[in-house]
mmCIF file of C-alpha atoms in Angstrom:
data_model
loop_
_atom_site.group_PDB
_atom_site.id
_atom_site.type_symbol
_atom_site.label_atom_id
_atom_site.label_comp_id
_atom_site.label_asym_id
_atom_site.label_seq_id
_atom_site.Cartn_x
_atom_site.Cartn_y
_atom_site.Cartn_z
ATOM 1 C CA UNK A 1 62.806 -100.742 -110.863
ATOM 2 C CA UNK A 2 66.287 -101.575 -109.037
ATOM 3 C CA UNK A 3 67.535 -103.870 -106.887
ATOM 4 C CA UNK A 4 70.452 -103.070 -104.300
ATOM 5 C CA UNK A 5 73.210 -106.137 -104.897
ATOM 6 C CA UNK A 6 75.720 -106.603 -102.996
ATOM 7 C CA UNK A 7 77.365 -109.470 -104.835
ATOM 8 C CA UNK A 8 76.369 -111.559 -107.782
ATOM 9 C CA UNK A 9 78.268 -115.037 -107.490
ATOM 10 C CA UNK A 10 78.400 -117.052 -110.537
ATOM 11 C CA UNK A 11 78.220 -120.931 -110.594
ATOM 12 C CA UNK A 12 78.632 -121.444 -107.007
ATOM 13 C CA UNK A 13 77.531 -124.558 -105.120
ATOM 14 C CA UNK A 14 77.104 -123.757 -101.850
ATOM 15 C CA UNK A 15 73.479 -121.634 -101.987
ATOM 16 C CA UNK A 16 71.364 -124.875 -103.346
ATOM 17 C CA UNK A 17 72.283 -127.783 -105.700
ATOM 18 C CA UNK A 18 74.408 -127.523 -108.296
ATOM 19 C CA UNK A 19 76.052 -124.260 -109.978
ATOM 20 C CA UNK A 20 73.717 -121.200 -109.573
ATOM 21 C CA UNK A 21 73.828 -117.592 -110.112
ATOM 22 C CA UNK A 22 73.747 -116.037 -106.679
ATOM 23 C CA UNK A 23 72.221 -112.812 -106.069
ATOM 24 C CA UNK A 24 73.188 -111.311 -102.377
ATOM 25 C CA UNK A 25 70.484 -108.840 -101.914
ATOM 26 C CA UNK A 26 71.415 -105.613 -99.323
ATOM 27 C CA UNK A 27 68.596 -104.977 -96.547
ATOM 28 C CA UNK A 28 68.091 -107.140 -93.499
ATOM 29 C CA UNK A 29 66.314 -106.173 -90.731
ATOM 30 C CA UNK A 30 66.416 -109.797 -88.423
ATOM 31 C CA UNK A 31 69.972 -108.549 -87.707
ATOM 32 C CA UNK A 32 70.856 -112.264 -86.438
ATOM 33 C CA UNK A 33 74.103 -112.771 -84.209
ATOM 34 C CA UNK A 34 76.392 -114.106 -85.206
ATOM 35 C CA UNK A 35 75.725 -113.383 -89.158
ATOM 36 C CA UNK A 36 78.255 -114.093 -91.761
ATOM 37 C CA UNK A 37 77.079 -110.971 -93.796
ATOM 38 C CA UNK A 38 76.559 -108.756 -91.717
ATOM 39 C CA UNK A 39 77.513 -105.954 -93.780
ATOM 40 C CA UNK A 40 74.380 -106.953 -95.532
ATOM 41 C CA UNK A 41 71.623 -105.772 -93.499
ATOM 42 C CA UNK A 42 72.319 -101.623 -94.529
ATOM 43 C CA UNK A 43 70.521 -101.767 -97.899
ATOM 44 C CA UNK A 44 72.558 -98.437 -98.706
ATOM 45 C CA UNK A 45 75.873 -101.151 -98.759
ATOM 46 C CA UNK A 46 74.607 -102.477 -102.400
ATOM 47 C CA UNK A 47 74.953 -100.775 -105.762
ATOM 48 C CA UNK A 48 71.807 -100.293 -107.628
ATOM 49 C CA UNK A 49 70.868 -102.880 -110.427
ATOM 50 C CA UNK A 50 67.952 -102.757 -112.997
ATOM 51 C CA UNK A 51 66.283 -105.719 -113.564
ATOM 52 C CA UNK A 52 67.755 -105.699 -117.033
ATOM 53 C CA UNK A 53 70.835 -105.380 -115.846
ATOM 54 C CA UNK A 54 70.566 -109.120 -113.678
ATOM 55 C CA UNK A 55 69.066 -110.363 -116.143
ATOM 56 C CA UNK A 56 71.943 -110.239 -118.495
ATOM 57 C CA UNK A 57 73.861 -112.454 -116.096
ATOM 58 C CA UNK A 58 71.640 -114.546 -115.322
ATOM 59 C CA UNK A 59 70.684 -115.107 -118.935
ATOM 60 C CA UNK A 60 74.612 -115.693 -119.791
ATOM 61 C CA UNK A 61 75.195 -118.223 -117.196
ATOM 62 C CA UNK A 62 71.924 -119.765 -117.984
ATOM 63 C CA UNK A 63 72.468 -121.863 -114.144
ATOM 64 C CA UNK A 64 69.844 -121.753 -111.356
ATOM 65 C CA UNK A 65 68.928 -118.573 -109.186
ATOM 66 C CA UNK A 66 69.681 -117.856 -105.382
ATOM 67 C CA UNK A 67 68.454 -115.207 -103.995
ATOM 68 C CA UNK A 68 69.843 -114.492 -100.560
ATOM 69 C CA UNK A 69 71.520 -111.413 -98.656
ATOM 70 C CA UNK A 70 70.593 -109.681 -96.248
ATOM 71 C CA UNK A 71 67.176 -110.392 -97.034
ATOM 72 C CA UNK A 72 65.423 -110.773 -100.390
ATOM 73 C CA UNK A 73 62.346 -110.067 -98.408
ATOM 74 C CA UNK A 74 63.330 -106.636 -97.982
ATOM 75 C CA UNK A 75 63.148 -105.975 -101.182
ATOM 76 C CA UNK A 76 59.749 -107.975 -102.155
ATOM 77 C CA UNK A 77 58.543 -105.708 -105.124
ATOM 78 C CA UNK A 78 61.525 -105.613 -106.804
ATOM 79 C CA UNK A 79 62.610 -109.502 -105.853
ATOM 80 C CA UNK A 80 58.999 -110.162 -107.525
ATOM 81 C CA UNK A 81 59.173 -108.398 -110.394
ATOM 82 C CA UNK A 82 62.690 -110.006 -110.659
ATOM 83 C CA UNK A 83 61.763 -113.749 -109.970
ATOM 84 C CA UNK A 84 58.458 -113.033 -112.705
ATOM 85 C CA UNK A 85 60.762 -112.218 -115.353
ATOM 86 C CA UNK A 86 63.195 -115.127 -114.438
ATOM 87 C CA UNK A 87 60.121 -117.515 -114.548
ATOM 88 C CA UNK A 88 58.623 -116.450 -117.599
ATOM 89 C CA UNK A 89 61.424 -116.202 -119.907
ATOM 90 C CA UNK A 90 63.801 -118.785 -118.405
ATOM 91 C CA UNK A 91 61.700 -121.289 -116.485
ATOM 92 C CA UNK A 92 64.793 -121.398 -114.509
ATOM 93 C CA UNK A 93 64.827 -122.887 -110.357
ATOM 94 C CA UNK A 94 65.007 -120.539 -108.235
ATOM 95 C CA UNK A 95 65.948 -120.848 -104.434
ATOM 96 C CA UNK A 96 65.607 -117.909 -101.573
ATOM 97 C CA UNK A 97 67.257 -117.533 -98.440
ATOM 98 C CA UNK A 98 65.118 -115.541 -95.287
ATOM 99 C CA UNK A 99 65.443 -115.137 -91.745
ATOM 100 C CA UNK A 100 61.394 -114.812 -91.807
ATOM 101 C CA UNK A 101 59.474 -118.667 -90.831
ATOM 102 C CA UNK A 102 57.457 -119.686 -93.301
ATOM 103 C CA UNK A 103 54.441 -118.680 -91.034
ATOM 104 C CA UNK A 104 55.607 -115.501 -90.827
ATOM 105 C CA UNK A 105 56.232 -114.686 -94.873
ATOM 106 C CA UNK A 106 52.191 -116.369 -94.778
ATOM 107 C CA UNK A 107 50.853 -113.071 -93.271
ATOM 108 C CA UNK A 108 52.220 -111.020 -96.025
ATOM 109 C CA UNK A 109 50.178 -111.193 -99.160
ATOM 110 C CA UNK A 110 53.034 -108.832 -101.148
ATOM 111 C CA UNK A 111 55.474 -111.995 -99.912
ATOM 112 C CA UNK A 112 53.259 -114.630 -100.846
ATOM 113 C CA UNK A 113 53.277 -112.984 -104.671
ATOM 114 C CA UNK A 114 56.898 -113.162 -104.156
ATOM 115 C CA UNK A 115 57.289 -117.078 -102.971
ATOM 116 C CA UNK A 116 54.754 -118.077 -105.907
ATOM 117 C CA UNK A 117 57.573 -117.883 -108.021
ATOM 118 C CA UNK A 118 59.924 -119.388 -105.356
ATOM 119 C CA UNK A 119 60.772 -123.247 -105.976
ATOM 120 C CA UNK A 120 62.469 -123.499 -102.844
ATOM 121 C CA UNK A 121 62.815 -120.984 -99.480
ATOM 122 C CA UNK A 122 65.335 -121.970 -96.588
ATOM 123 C CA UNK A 123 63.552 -119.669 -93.776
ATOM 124 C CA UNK A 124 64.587 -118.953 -90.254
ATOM 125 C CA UNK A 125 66.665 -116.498 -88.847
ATOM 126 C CA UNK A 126 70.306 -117.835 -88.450
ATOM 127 C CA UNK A 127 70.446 -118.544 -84.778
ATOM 128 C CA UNK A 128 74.417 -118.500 -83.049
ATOM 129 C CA UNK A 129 73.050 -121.561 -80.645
ATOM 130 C CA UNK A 130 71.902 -123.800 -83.316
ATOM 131 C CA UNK A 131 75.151 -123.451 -85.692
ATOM 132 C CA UNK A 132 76.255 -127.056 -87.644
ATOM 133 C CA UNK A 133 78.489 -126.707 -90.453
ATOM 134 C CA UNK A 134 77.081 -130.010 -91.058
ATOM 135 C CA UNK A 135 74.206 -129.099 -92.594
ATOM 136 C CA UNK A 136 73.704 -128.743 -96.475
ATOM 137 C CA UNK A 137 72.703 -125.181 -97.806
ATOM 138 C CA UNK A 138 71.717 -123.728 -94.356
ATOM 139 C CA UNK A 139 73.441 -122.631 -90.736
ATOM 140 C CA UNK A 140 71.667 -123.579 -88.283
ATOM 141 C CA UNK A 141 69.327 -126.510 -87.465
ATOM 142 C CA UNK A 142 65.919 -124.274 -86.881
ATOM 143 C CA UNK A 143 65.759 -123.642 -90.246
ATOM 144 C CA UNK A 144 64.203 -125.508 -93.297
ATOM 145 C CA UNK A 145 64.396 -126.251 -96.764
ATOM 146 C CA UNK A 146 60.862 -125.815 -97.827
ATOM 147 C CA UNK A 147 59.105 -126.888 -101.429
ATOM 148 C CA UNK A 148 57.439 -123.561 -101.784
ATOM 149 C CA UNK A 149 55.133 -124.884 -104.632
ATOM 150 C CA UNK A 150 53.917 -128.162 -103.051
ATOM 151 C CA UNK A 151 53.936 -126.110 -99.252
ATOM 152 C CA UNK A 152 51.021 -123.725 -101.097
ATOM 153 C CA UNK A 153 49.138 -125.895 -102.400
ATOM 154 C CA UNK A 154 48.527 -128.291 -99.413
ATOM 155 C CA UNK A 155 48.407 -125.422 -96.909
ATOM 156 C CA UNK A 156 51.056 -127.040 -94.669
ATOM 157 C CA UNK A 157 55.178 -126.532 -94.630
ATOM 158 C CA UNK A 158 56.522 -129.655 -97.450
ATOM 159 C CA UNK A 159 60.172 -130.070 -96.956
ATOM 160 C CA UNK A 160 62.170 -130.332 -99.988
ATOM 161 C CA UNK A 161 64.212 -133.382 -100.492
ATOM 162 C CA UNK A 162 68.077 -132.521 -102.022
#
């Protein structure tokens, strides 16, 4: 199974706390204005990685995982298998940018298999109106840093505290 990447980042702080290996996934379909990747939402714009393949960087670096893009979502099966390998042999924290709301990734079982091995999701589409640089790891004010782990097991949205 492959992945289209755009980019792989390593030790960068600005996609969750502290260094992390940042995966930019290519396939978006919210197509949000005002985007700053916009070249991202044509999954054909990413070269083809195996899982293997990410998981030798990842393994090197040894820092935290963002997954972000275009959407990750986009790409569920092969995000999942991804994130399952990261989890079991790594135990490493692993963050995920989406332009879908939480309630919306909640209709999907194939995304809720994805988000179990999620620690945290920032979710909402960017939106132009809403922009403050202000904000830590996220563009605009509709969207939210959500503990995916505690937000499944209560039912309800848990924000995660940085």
């Amino acid at each position: 199974m492959t992945l289209s990447v755009l980019d792989i980042i390593e030790g960068t702080s600005v996609d969750g706390p502290g260094l992390r290996t940042s995966i930019y996934m290519a396939g978006c379909t919210h197509h949000c204005m005002g985007c700053h990747n916009p070249q991202s939402w044509d999954i054909d714009h990413g070269k083809q990685y195996t899982i293997d393949a990410l998981m030798e960087v990842i393994r090197y670096n040894n820092f935290p995982v963002t997954l972000t893009g275009g959407d990750p979502f986009f790409q569920v099966d092969a995000a999942s298998e991804l994130t399952h390998t990261i989890k079991k042999e790594l135990n490493l924290n692993i963050w995920c940018y989406t332009g879908y709301t939480w309630e919306q990734l909640m209709l999907h079982h194939n995304f809720i298999q994805l988000l179990q091995q999620i620690d945290v999701v920032v979710d909402g589409p960017f939106i132009l109106q809403q922009r403050n640089i202000s904000l830590l790891f996220r563009g605009s004010s509709n969207q939210r840093i959500i503990d995916v782990q505690e937000s499944l097991k209560t039912g309800k949205v848990q924000t995660f505290n940085i």
